[in-house]
Amino acid sequence: MGALPIRDRAVRAWGAALSVAIALHALGAVASSGPDDIGWQRCAETRVVVRAADRRDADDACQGARRPIDFFNRLELRADEPIIVEIVSELPDIVSPTAAGAFLKSEGRVLLQTYEKFRTNGTWFEVPVDRRLYQSAATHEIAHALALDNFRTPAPTIEAMEYIAYVTQFATMEESQRRQVLAAIPGDGFTDEVEMSTVIYMLAPMRFAAEAYRHYLKPGNGAVFLRAVLSGVALGD
Ligand SMILES: [Zn+2]
């Protein structure tokens, strides 16, 4: 019941955003909510549009978007959902303080902090923040948006949604950075589903992320387990 209206809204919103972008290009103008606002930008060869005040932030969001799309395509999952990304200096209060972005499921919209704001964290996943880590934050939120189009269960659990988003983020992270993050958050990986509960995620989301990725790497898991999560067979209610 839930997925279709959300998708419809996302499509309509995406269409509106593109229309705005196209109209502004036709006028030779940029959308201006600030002196440096570059307005809407479409990420090349994707159906992702980004709005940012800083071109480098928009480019990073596009880099971050390309990776989950490629990852989903390799797994033969749907990855052509139109996605709207807005880069903002403040996230809504409902978002966890450790988050660098958010996927607003009801609106089909991704929010990502500006890099300027993101870097004030100093570290993220226990390693110093840099542009590569910022791109991976975009990857995480966009993976949430893509996953929604692939779930075959009407109400995926939080742990199911986060498993998909973190595995996608880690699997597509630049290799030396992934090694650094995993070294900073040691563990042997989750061994079964009971360990991947909402409570465990809420208590320590970054540890959940690293342990979920290690679980994904274990023999027999990988794409098979990802598909089981999407179908609701694994990490369901
Ligand atoms: Zn998430």
Coordinates of N, CA and C and ligand atoms in Angstrom, one line a residue:
M1 N 0.8 -1.2 0.0 CA 0.0 0.0 0.0 C 0.9 1.3 0.0
G2 N 1.9 1.2 0.8 CA 2.7 2.5 1.0 C 3.6 2.9 -0.2
A3 N 4.1 2.0 -0.9 CA 5.2 2.4 -1.8 C 4.7 3.2 -3.0
L4 N 3.5 2.8 -3.5 CA 3.1 3.5 -4.8 C 2.9 5.0 -4.6
P5 N 2.1 5.4 -3.6 CA 1.9 6.9 -3.4 C 3.2 7.6 -3.2
I6 N 4.1 7.0 -2.5 CA 5.4 7.7 -2.3 C 6.1 7.8 -3.6
R7 N 6.1 6.8 -4.4 CA 6.8 6.8 -5.7 C 6.1 7.9 -6.6
D8 N 4.8 7.9 -6.5 CA 4.1 8.9 -7.3 C 4.5 10.3 -6.9
R9 N 4.5 10.5 -5.6 CA 4.9 11.8 -5.2 C 6.3 12.2 -5.6
A10 N 7.2 11.2 -5.5 CA 8.6 11.4 -5.8 C 8.7 11.8 -7.3
V11 N 7.9 11.0 -8.1 CA 8.0 11.3 -9.6 C 7.5 12.7 -9.9
R12 N 6.3 13.0 -9.3 CA 5.8 14.4 -9.5 C 6.8 15.5 -9.0
A13 N 7.3 15.2 -7.9 CA 8.2 16.2 -7.3 C 9.5 16.3 -8.2
W14 N 9.9 15.2 -8.7 CA 11.1 15.2 -9.5 C 10.8 15.9 -10.9
G15 N 9.7 15.6 -11.4 CA 9.2 16.3 -12.6 C 9.2 17.8 -12.4
A16 N 8.7 18.2 -11.3 CA 8.6 19.6 -11.0 C 10.0 20.2 -10.9
A17 N 10.8 19.5 -10.2 CA 12.2 20.0 -10.0 C 12.9 20.2 -11.3
L18 N 12.8 19.1 -12.2 CA 13.4 19.2 -13.5 C 12.8 20.3 -14.3
S19 N 11.5 20.5 -14.3 CA 10.9 21.6 -15.0 C 11.5 22.9 -14.6
V20 N 11.6 23.1 -13.3 CA 12.2 24.3 -12.8 C 13.6 24.5 -13.3
A21 N 14.4 23.4 -13.2 CA 15.8 23.5 -13.7 C 15.9 23.8 -15.2
I22 N 15.0 23.1 -15.9 CA 15.0 23.3 -17.4 C 14.6 24.8 -17.7
A23 N 13.6 25.2 -17.0 CA 13.1 26.6 -17.3 C 14.2 27.6 -17.0
L24 N 14.9 27.4 -15.8 CA 15.9 28.3 -15.5 C 17.1 28.3 -16.4
H25 N 17.5 27.1 -16.9 CA 18.5 27.0 -17.9 C 18.1 27.7 -19.2
A26 N 16.8 27.6 -19.5 CA 16.4 28.2 -20.8 C 16.5 29.8 -20.6
L27 N 16.3 30.3 -19.4 CA 16.5 31.7 -19.2 C 17.9 32.1 -19.0
G28 N 18.8 31.1 -18.9 CA 20.2 31.4 -18.7 C 20.4 31.9 -17.3
A29 N 19.6 31.5 -16.4 CA 19.6 32.0 -15.0 C 19.9 30.8 -14.1
V30 N 20.1 31.1 -12.8 CA 20.2 30.0 -11.8 C 19.2 30.3 -10.8
A31 N 18.7 29.3 -10.1 CA 17.8 29.5 -9.0 C 18.6 30.2 -7.9
S32 N 18.0 31.2 -7.3 CA 18.8 32.0 -6.4 C 18.1 32.1 -5.0
S33 N 18.5 31.3 -4.1 CA 18.1 31.5 -2.7 C 19.3 32.1 -1.9
G34 N 20.4 32.3 -2.6 CA 21.6 32.9 -2.0 C 22.5 33.3 -3.1
P35 N 23.5 34.0 -2.7 CA 24.4 34.6 -3.8 C 25.2 33.5 -4.5
D36 N 25.4 32.3 -3.9 CA 26.2 31.3 -4.5 C 25.4 30.1 -4.9
D37 N 24.1 30.2 -4.7 CA 23.2 29.1 -5.0 C 23.3 28.7 -6.5
I38 N 23.7 27.4 -6.7 CA 23.8 26.9 -8.1 C 22.5 26.3 -8.6
G39 N 21.5 26.3 -7.7 CA 20.2 25.8 -8.2 C 20.2 24.3 -8.3
W40 N 19.4 23.8 -9.2 CA 19.2 22.3 -9.4 C 20.3 21.9 -10.5
Q41 N 20.8 20.7 -10.2 CA 21.8 20.1 -11.1 C 21.4 18.7 -11.3
R42 N 21.4 18.2 -12.5 CA 21.1 16.8 -12.7 C 22.4 16.0 -12.7
C43 N 22.6 15.0 -12.0 CA 23.8 14.1 -12.0 C 23.8 13.4 -13.3
A44 N 24.9 13.5 -14.0 CA 25.1 12.9 -15.3 C 24.6 11.4 -15.4
E45 N 23.9 11.0 -16.4 CA 23.5 9.6 -16.6 C 22.7 9.0 -15.5
T46 N 22.0 9.8 -14.7 CA 21.2 9.3 -13.6 C 19.9 10.1 -13.6
R47 N 19.0 9.7 -12.8 CA 17.7 10.4 -12.6 C 17.7 11.1 -11.2
V48 N 18.9 11.5 -10.8 CA 19.1 12.2 -9.6 C 19.3 13.7 -9.8
V49 N 18.5 14.5 -9.1 CA 18.8 15.9 -9.2 C 19.2 16.4 -7.8
V50 N 20.1 17.4 -7.8 CA 20.7 17.9 -6.6 C 20.5 19.4 -6.6
R51 N 20.1 19.9 -5.4 CA 20.1 21.3 -5.2 C 21.2 21.7 -4.1
A52 N 22.0 22.6 -4.4 CA 23.1 22.9 -3.5 C 23.5 24.4 -3.6
A53 N 24.1 24.9 -2.6 CA 24.6 26.3 -2.7 C 26.1 26.3 -3.1
D54 N 26.6 25.1 -3.1 CA 28.1 25.0 -3.5 C 28.2 23.9 -4.5
R55 N 28.9 24.2 -5.6 CA 29.1 23.3 -6.7 C 29.8 22.0 -6.3
R56 N 30.8 22.2 -5.4 CA 31.6 21.0 -5.0 C 30.7 20.0 -4.2
D57 N 29.9 20.6 -3.4 CA 29.0 19.7 -2.6 C 28.0 19.0 -3.5
A58 N 27.5 19.7 -4.5 CA 26.7 19.0 -5.5 C 27.4 17.9 -6.3
D59 N 28.7 18.2 -6.6 CA 29.5 17.2 -7.4 C 29.7 16.0 -6.5
D60 N 30.0 16.2 -5.2 CA 30.2 15.1 -4.3 C 28.9 14.3 -4.1
A61 N 27.8 15.0 -4.0 CA 26.5 14.2 -3.9 C 26.3 13.4 -5.2
C62 N 26.7 13.9 -6.3 CA 26.5 13.1 -7.6 C 27.5 11.9 -7.6
Q63 N 28.7 12.2 -7.1 CA 29.7 11.0 -7.0 C 29.1 10.0 -6.1
G64 N 28.5 10.4 -5.0 CA 28.0 9.5 -4.0 C 26.7 8.8 -4.5
A65 N 26.0 9.4 -5.4 CA 24.8 8.8 -6.0 C 25.1 7.8 -7.0
R66 N 26.2 8.0 -7.8 CA 26.5 7.0 -8.8 C 26.8 5.6 -8.2
R67 N 27.4 5.6 -7.1 CA 27.9 4.3 -6.5 C 26.7 3.4 -6.1
P68 N 25.7 3.9 -5.4 CA 24.6 2.9 -5.1 C 23.9 2.5 -6.3
I69 N 23.8 3.4 -7.3 CA 23.1 3.0 -8.5 C 23.9 1.9 -9.2
D70 N 25.2 2.0 -9.3 CA 26.0 1.0 -9.9 C 25.9 -0.3 -9.1
F71 N 25.9 -0.2 -7.8 CA 25.9 -1.4 -6.9 C 24.5 -2.1 -7.1
F72 N 23.4 -1.3 -7.1 CA 22.1 -1.9 -7.3 C 22.0 -2.6 -8.7
N73 N 22.5 -1.9 -9.7 CA 22.5 -2.5 -11.0 C 23.2 -3.8 -11.1
R74 N 24.4 -3.8 -10.4 CA 25.2 -5.1 -10.4 C 24.4 -6.2 -9.8
L75 N 23.6 -5.9 -8.8 CA 22.7 -6.9 -8.1 C 21.4 -7.2 -8.9
E76 N 21.3 -6.5 -10.0 CA 20.0 -6.6 -10.8 C 18.8 -6.2 -10.0
L77 N 19.0 -5.1 -9.3 CA 17.9 -4.5 -8.5 C 17.5 -3.2 -9.3
R78 N 16.3 -2.7 -9.0 CA 15.9 -1.5 -9.7 C 16.7 -0.3 -9.2
A79 N 17.2 0.5 -10.1 CA 18.0 1.7 -9.7 C 17.7 2.9 -10.5
D80 N 16.5 2.9 -11.0 CA 16.2 4.1 -11.9 C 15.1 5.0 -11.3
E81 N 15.0 4.9 -10.0 CA 14.0 5.8 -9.3 C 14.5 7.2 -9.4
P82 N 13.6 8.2 -9.8 CA 14.0 9.6 -9.7 C 14.3 10.0 -8.2
I83 N 15.3 10.7 -8.0 CA 15.7 11.0 -6.6 C 16.0 12.5 -6.5
I84 N 15.5 13.1 -5.5 CA 15.8 14.6 -5.3 C 16.7 14.7 -4.1
V85 N 17.8 15.3 -4.2 CA 18.7 15.6 -3.1 C 18.8 17.1 -2.8
E86 N 18.7 17.4 -1.6 CA 18.8 18.8 -1.2 C 19.9 18.9 -0.2
I87 N 20.9 19.8 -0.5 CA 22.0 20.0 0.5 C 21.7 21.2 1.3
V88 N 21.7 20.9 2.6 CA 21.2 21.9 3.6 C 22.2 22.1 4.7
S89 N 22.1 23.3 5.3 CA 23.1 23.6 6.4 C 22.6 23.0 7.7
E90 N 21.3 22.8 7.8 CA 20.7 22.2 9.1 C 19.7 21.1 8.7
L91 N 19.9 20.0 9.4 CA 18.9 18.9 9.2 C 17.8 19.0 10.2
P92 N 16.6 18.5 9.9 CA 15.5 18.6 10.8 C 15.9 18.0 12.2
D93 N 15.2 18.5 13.2 CA 15.5 18.0 14.6 C 15.3 16.5 14.8
I94 N 14.3 15.9 14.0 CA 14.0 14.5 14.2 C 15.2 13.6 13.8
V95 N 16.2 14.1 13.0 CA 17.3 13.3 12.6 C 18.3 13.2 13.7
S96 N 18.9 11.9 13.8 CA 19.9 11.7 14.8 C 21.0 12.6 14.7
P97 N 21.6 13.1 15.9 CA 22.7 14.0 15.8 C 24.0 13.5 15.1
T98 N 24.1 12.1 15.0 CA 25.3 11.6 14.4 C 25.1 11.5 12.9
A99 N 23.9 11.8 12.4 CA 23.6 11.6 11.0 C 24.1 12.8 10.2
A100 N 24.6 12.5 9.0 CA 25.1 13.5 8.0 C 24.0 13.9 7.0
G101 N 22.9 13.1 7.0 CA 21.9 13.3 6.1 C 20.6 12.5 6.5
A102 N 19.6 12.6 5.7 CA 18.4 11.9 6.0 C 17.6 11.6 4.7
F103 N 16.9 10.5 4.8 CA 16.0 10.2 3.7 C 14.6 10.3 4.2
L104 N 13.9 11.3 3.7 CA 12.5 11.6 4.1 C 11.6 10.7 3.3
K105 N 11.3 9.5 3.9 CA 10.6 8.5 3.2 C 9.2 9.0 2.7
S106 N 8.5 9.7 3.5 CA 7.2 10.2 3.2 C 7.2 11.2 2.0
E107 N 8.4 11.8 1.8 CA 8.4 12.8 0.7 C 9.3 12.3 -0.4
G108 N 9.9 11.2 -0.3 CA 10.8 10.7 -1.3 C 12.0 11.6 -1.6
R109 N 12.5 12.2 -0.5 CA 13.5 13.3 -0.7 C 14.7 13.0 0.2
V110 N 15.9 13.2 -0.3 CA 17.1 13.0 0.5 C 17.7 14.4 0.9
L111 N 18.0 14.5 2.2 CA 18.7 15.7 2.6 C 20.1 15.4 3.0
L112 N 21.0 16.2 2.7 CA 22.4 16.0 3.0 C 23.0 17.3 3.6
Q113 N 23.8 17.2 4.7 CA 24.4 18.4 5.2 C 25.4 19.0 4.2
T114 N 25.6 20.3 4.3 CA 26.7 20.9 3.5 C 28.0 20.3 4.0
Y115 N 29.0 20.3 3.2 CA 30.3 19.8 3.6 C 30.9 20.7 4.8
E116 N 30.6 22.0 4.7 CA 31.1 22.9 5.7 C 30.5 22.5 7.1
K117 N 29.2 22.1 7.1 CA 28.6 21.6 8.4 C 29.1 20.2 8.7
F118 N 29.2 19.3 7.8 CA 29.7 18.0 8.0 C 31.1 17.9 8.6
R119 N 32.0 18.8 8.2 CA 33.3 18.8 8.7 C 33.5 19.2 10.1
T120 N 32.4 19.9 10.6 CA 32.5 20.4 12.0 C 32.4 19.2 13.0
N121 N 32.0 18.0 12.4 CA 32.0 16.8 13.3 C 33.4 16.4 13.6
G122 N 34.4 16.7 12.8 CA 35.8 16.3 13.0 C 36.0 14.9 12.6
T123 N 35.3 14.0 13.2 CA 35.4 12.6 12.7 C 34.0 12.1 12.4
W124 N 34.0 11.0 11.7 CA 32.7 10.3 11.4 C 33.1 8.8 11.1
F125 N 32.4 7.9 11.7 CA 32.9 6.5 11.7 C 34.3 6.4 12.3
E126 N 34.5 7.2 13.3 CA 35.8 7.2 14.0 C 37.0 7.6 13.2
V127 N 36.9 8.1 12.0 CA 38.0 8.6 11.2 C 37.8 10.0 10.8
P128 N 38.9 10.7 10.5 CA 38.8 12.2 10.2 C 37.9 12.4 9.0
V129 N 37.0 13.4 9.0 CA 36.1 13.6 7.9 C 37.0 14.2 6.7
D130 N 36.6 13.8 5.5 CA 37.1 14.4 4.3 C 36.0 14.2 3.2
R131 N 36.3 14.7 2.0 CA 35.3 14.7 1.0 C 34.9 13.2 0.6
R132 N 35.8 12.3 0.7 CA 35.4 10.9 0.3 C 34.4 10.4 1.3
L133 N 34.5 10.7 2.6 CA 33.6 10.3 3.6 C 32.2 11.0 3.4
Y134 N 32.3 12.2 3.0 CA 31.1 13.0 2.7 C 30.4 12.4 1.5
Q135 N 31.1 11.9 0.5 CA 30.4 11.3 -0.7 C 29.7 10.0 -0.2
S136 N 30.4 9.3 0.8 CA 29.8 8.0 1.2 C 28.5 8.3 2.1
A137 N 28.4 9.5 2.7 CA 27.2 9.9 3.4 C 26.0 10.0 2.4
A138 N 26.4 10.6 1.2 CA 25.4 10.7 0.1 C 25.0 9.3 -0.3
T139 N 25.9 8.5 -0.5 CA 25.7 7.1 -0.9 C 24.7 6.4 0.0
H140 N 24.9 6.6 1.3 CA 24.0 6.0 2.3 C 22.6 6.4 2.1
E141 N 22.4 7.7 2.0 CA 21.0 8.2 2.0 C 20.3 7.9 0.6
I142 N 21.1 7.9 -0.4 CA 20.6 7.5 -1.7 C 20.2 6.0 -1.8
A143 N 21.1 5.3 -1.1 CA 20.8 3.8 -1.0 C 19.4 3.6 -0.4
H144 N 19.1 4.4 0.7 CA 17.8 4.3 1.3 C 16.7 4.5 0.3
A145 N 16.9 5.6 -0.5 CA 15.8 5.9 -1.5 C 15.7 4.8 -2.5
L146 N 16.8 4.3 -3.0 CA 16.7 3.2 -4.0 C 16.1 1.9 -3.4
A147 N 16.5 1.6 -2.2 CA 16.0 0.4 -1.5 C 14.5 0.4 -1.4
L148 N 13.9 1.6 -1.2 CA 12.5 1.7 -1.0 C 11.8 1.1 -2.3
D149 N 12.4 1.3 -3.4 CA 11.8 0.9 -4.6 C 12.0 -0.7 -4.8
N150 N 12.8 -1.3 -4.0 CA 13.1 -2.7 -4.1 C 12.5 -3.6 -3.0
F151 N 12.1 -2.9 -1.9 CA 11.5 -3.7 -0.9 C 10.2 -4.4 -1.4
R152 N 10.0 -5.6 -1.0 CA 8.8 -6.3 -1.4 C 7.9 -6.6 -0.2
T153 N 8.2 -5.8 0.9 CA 7.4 -5.9 2.1 C 6.9 -4.5 2.4
P154 N 5.6 -4.4 2.8 CA 5.0 -3.1 2.9 C 5.6 -2.2 4.0
A155 N 6.2 -2.8 5.0 CA 6.7 -2.0 6.1 C 8.0 -2.5 6.6
P156 N 9.1 -2.2 5.8 CA 10.4 -2.8 6.2 C 10.8 -2.2 7.6
T157 N 11.5 -3.1 8.4 CA 12.0 -2.7 9.7 C 13.1 -1.7 9.6
I158 N 13.4 -1.0 10.7 CA 14.5 0.0 10.7 C 15.8 -0.8 10.4
E159 N 16.0 -1.9 11.0 CA 17.2 -2.7 10.8 C 17.4 -3.2 9.4
A160 N 16.3 -3.5 8.8 CA 16.3 -3.9 7.3 C 16.8 -2.7 6.5
M161 N 16.2 -1.6 6.7 CA 16.5 -0.4 5.9 C 18.0 0.0 6.1
E162 N 18.4 0.0 7.4 CA 19.8 0.4 7.7 C 20.8 -0.6 7.2
Y163 N 20.5 -1.9 7.2 CA 21.4 -3.0 6.7 C 21.7 -2.7 5.2
I164 N 20.6 -2.5 4.5 CA 20.8 -2.2 3.0 C 21.7 -0.9 2.8
A165 N 21.3 0.1 3.5 CA 22.0 1.4 3.3 C 23.5 1.3 3.7
Y166 N 23.8 0.7 4.9 CA 25.1 0.6 5.3 C 26.0 -0.3 4.5
V167 N 25.4 -1.5 4.1 CA 26.2 -2.4 3.3 C 26.5 -1.7 1.9
T168 N 25.5 -1.0 1.4 CA 25.8 -0.3 0.1 C 26.9 0.8 0.3
Q169 N 26.8 1.5 1.4 CA 27.8 2.5 1.7 C 29.2 1.9 1.8
F170 N 29.3 0.9 2.6 CA 30.6 0.3 2.9 C 31.2 -0.4 1.6
A171 N 30.3 -1.1 0.9 CA 30.7 -1.9 -0.3 C 31.3 -0.9 -1.4
T172 N 30.8 0.3 -1.4 CA 31.2 1.2 -2.4 C 32.1 2.3 -2.0
M173 N 32.5 2.2 -0.7 CA 33.5 3.2 -0.1 C 34.9 3.0 -0.8
E174 N 35.6 4.1 -0.9 CA 37.0 4.0 -1.4 C 37.8 3.0 -0.5
E175 N 38.5 2.1 -1.1 CA 39.0 0.9 -0.3 C 39.9 1.3 0.9
S176 N 40.8 2.3 0.7 CA 41.7 2.6 1.8 C 40.9 3.2 3.0
Q177 N 39.9 3.9 2.6 CA 39.0 4.5 3.7 C 38.2 3.5 4.4
R178 N 37.7 2.5 3.6 CA 36.9 1.4 4.2 C 37.8 0.7 5.2
R179 N 39.0 0.4 4.8 CA 40.0 -0.3 5.7 C 40.2 0.5 7.0
Q180 N 40.3 1.8 6.8 CA 40.6 2.7 8.0 C 39.4 2.6 8.9
V181 N 38.2 2.7 8.4 CA 36.9 2.7 9.2 C 36.8 1.4 9.9
L182 N 37.0 0.3 9.2 CA 36.8 -1.0 9.8 C 37.9 -1.3 10.9
A183 N 39.1 -0.7 10.7 CA 40.1 -0.8 11.8 C 39.7 0.0 13.0
A184 N 39.0 1.1 12.8 CA 38.6 2.0 13.9 C 37.4 1.4 14.6
I185 N 36.7 0.6 14.0 CA 35.5 0.0 14.7 C 35.6 -1.5 14.6
P186 N 36.5 -2.1 15.4 CA 36.8 -3.6 15.3 C 35.6 -4.5 15.6
G187 N 35.6 -5.7 15.1 CA 34.5 -6.6 15.4 C 34.6 -7.8 14.5
D188 N 33.8 -8.8 14.8 CA 33.9 -10.0 14.0 C 32.6 -10.2 13.0
G189 N 31.8 -9.2 13.1 CA 30.6 -9.2 12.2 C 29.4 -9.9 12.9
F190 N 28.2 -9.4 12.7 CA 27.0 -10.1 13.3 C 27.0 -11.5 12.8
T191 N 26.6 -12.4 13.7 CA 26.5 -13.8 13.3 C 25.1 -14.2 13.0
D192 N 24.1 -13.5 13.6 CA 22.7 -13.9 13.2 C 21.8 -12.7 13.3
E193 N 20.6 -12.9 12.8 CA 19.6 -11.7 12.7 C 19.2 -11.2 14.1
V194 N 19.2 -12.0 15.1 CA 18.8 -11.5 16.4 C 19.7 -10.4 16.9
E195 N 21.0 -10.4 16.5 CA 22.0 -9.4 16.9 C 21.7 -8.1 16.1
M196 N 21.0 -8.1 15.1 CA 20.8 -6.9 14.2 C 19.4 -6.3 14.6
S197 N 19.2 -5.9 15.8 CA 17.9 -5.4 16.2 C 17.8 -3.9 16.1
T198 N 16.6 -3.4 16.1 CA 16.5 -1.9 16.1 C 17.2 -1.3 17.3
V199 N 17.1 -2.0 18.5 CA 17.8 -1.4 19.7 C 19.3 -1.3 19.5
I200 N 19.9 -2.4 19.0 CA 21.3 -2.4 18.8 C 21.7 -1.3 17.8
Y201 N 20.9 -1.1 16.8 CA 21.2 -0.1 15.8 C 21.1 1.3 16.5
M202 N 20.0 1.5 17.3 CA 19.8 2.8 17.9 C 20.9 3.1 18.9
L203 N 21.4 2.1 19.6 CA 22.4 2.3 20.6 C 23.8 2.7 20.0
A204 N 24.1 2.1 18.9 CA 25.4 2.4 18.3 C 25.3 2.2 16.8
P205 N 24.8 3.2 16.1 CA 24.6 3.0 14.7 C 25.9 2.8 13.9
M206 N 27.0 3.3 14.3 CA 28.2 3.1 13.5 C 28.8 1.7 13.7
R207 N 28.6 1.2 14.9 CA 29.1 -0.2 15.2 C 28.1 -1.1 14.4
F208 N 26.8 -0.8 14.4 CA 25.9 -1.6 13.6 C 26.3 -1.6 12.1
A209 N 26.7 -0.5 11.6 CA 27.1 -0.4 10.2 C 28.3 -1.3 9.9
A210 N 29.4 -1.2 10.7 CA 30.6 -2.0 10.5 C 30.3 -3.5 10.6
E211 N 29.5 -3.8 11.7 CA 29.2 -5.3 11.9 C 28.3 -5.8 10.8
A212 N 27.4 -5.0 10.3 CA 26.5 -5.4 9.3 C 27.3 -5.7 8.0
Y213 N 28.2 -4.8 7.7 CA 29.1 -5.0 6.5 C 29.9 -6.3 6.6
R214 N 30.4 -6.5 7.8 CA 31.2 -7.8 8.0 C 30.3 -9.0 7.9
H215 N 29.1 -8.9 8.3 CA 28.1 -10.0 8.2 C 27.8 -10.2 6.7
Y216 N 27.7 -9.1 5.9 CA 27.4 -9.2 4.5 C 28.6 -10.0 3.8
L217 N 29.8 -9.8 4.3 CA 31.0 -10.4 3.7 C 31.1 -11.9 4.0
K218 N 30.4 -12.4 5.0 CA 30.6 -13.8 5.4 C 30.0 -14.7 4.3
P219 N 30.6 -15.9 4.1 CA 30.2 -16.8 3.1 C 28.7 -17.1 3.3
G220 N 28.0 -17.2 2.1 CA 26.6 -17.5 2.2 C 25.7 -16.3 2.3
N221 N 26.2 -15.1 2.7 CA 25.4 -13.9 2.9 C 25.4 -13.1 1.6
G222 N 26.1 -12.0 1.6 CA 26.3 -11.3 0.3 C 24.9 -10.9 -0.3
A223 N 24.9 -11.1 -1.6 CA 23.7 -10.7 -2.4 C 22.5 -11.5 -2.0
V224 N 22.7 -12.8 -1.6 CA 21.6 -13.7 -1.2 C 20.9 -13.1 0.0
F225 N 21.7 -12.6 1.0 CA 21.0 -12.1 2.2 C 20.4 -10.7 1.9
L226 N 21.0 -9.9 1.0 CA 20.4 -8.6 0.7 C 19.1 -8.8 0.1
R227 N 19.0 -9.8 -0.8 CA 17.7 -10.0 -1.5 C 16.6 -10.5 -0.4
A228 N 17.1 -11.3 0.5 CA 16.2 -11.8 1.6 C 15.7 -10.7 2.4
V229 N 16.6 -9.7 2.7 CA 16.1 -8.5 3.4 C 15.1 -7.7 2.6
L230 N 15.4 -7.5 1.4 CA 14.4 -6.8 0.5 C 13.1 -7.5 0.4
S231 N 13.1 -8.8 0.4 CA 11.8 -9.5 0.3 C 11.1 -9.6 1.6
G232 N 11.7 -9.2 2.7 CA 11.1 -9.3 4.0 C 11.3 -10.6 4.7
V233 N 12.0 -11.6 4.0 CA 12.3 -12.9 4.7 C 13.3 -12.7 5.8
A234 N 14.3 -11.9 5.6 CA 15.3 -11.6 6.6 C 15.1 -10.2 7.2
L235 N 15.4 -10.1 8.5 CA 15.2 -8.8 9.2 C 13.8 -8.2 9.1
G236 N 12.8 -9.1 9.0 CA 11.5 -8.6 8.9 C 10.9 -8.5 10.3
D237 N 9.6 -8.3 10.4 CA 9.0 -8.2 11.8 C 8.9 -9.6 12.4
Ligands
ZN1 ZN 20.3 5.2 7.3

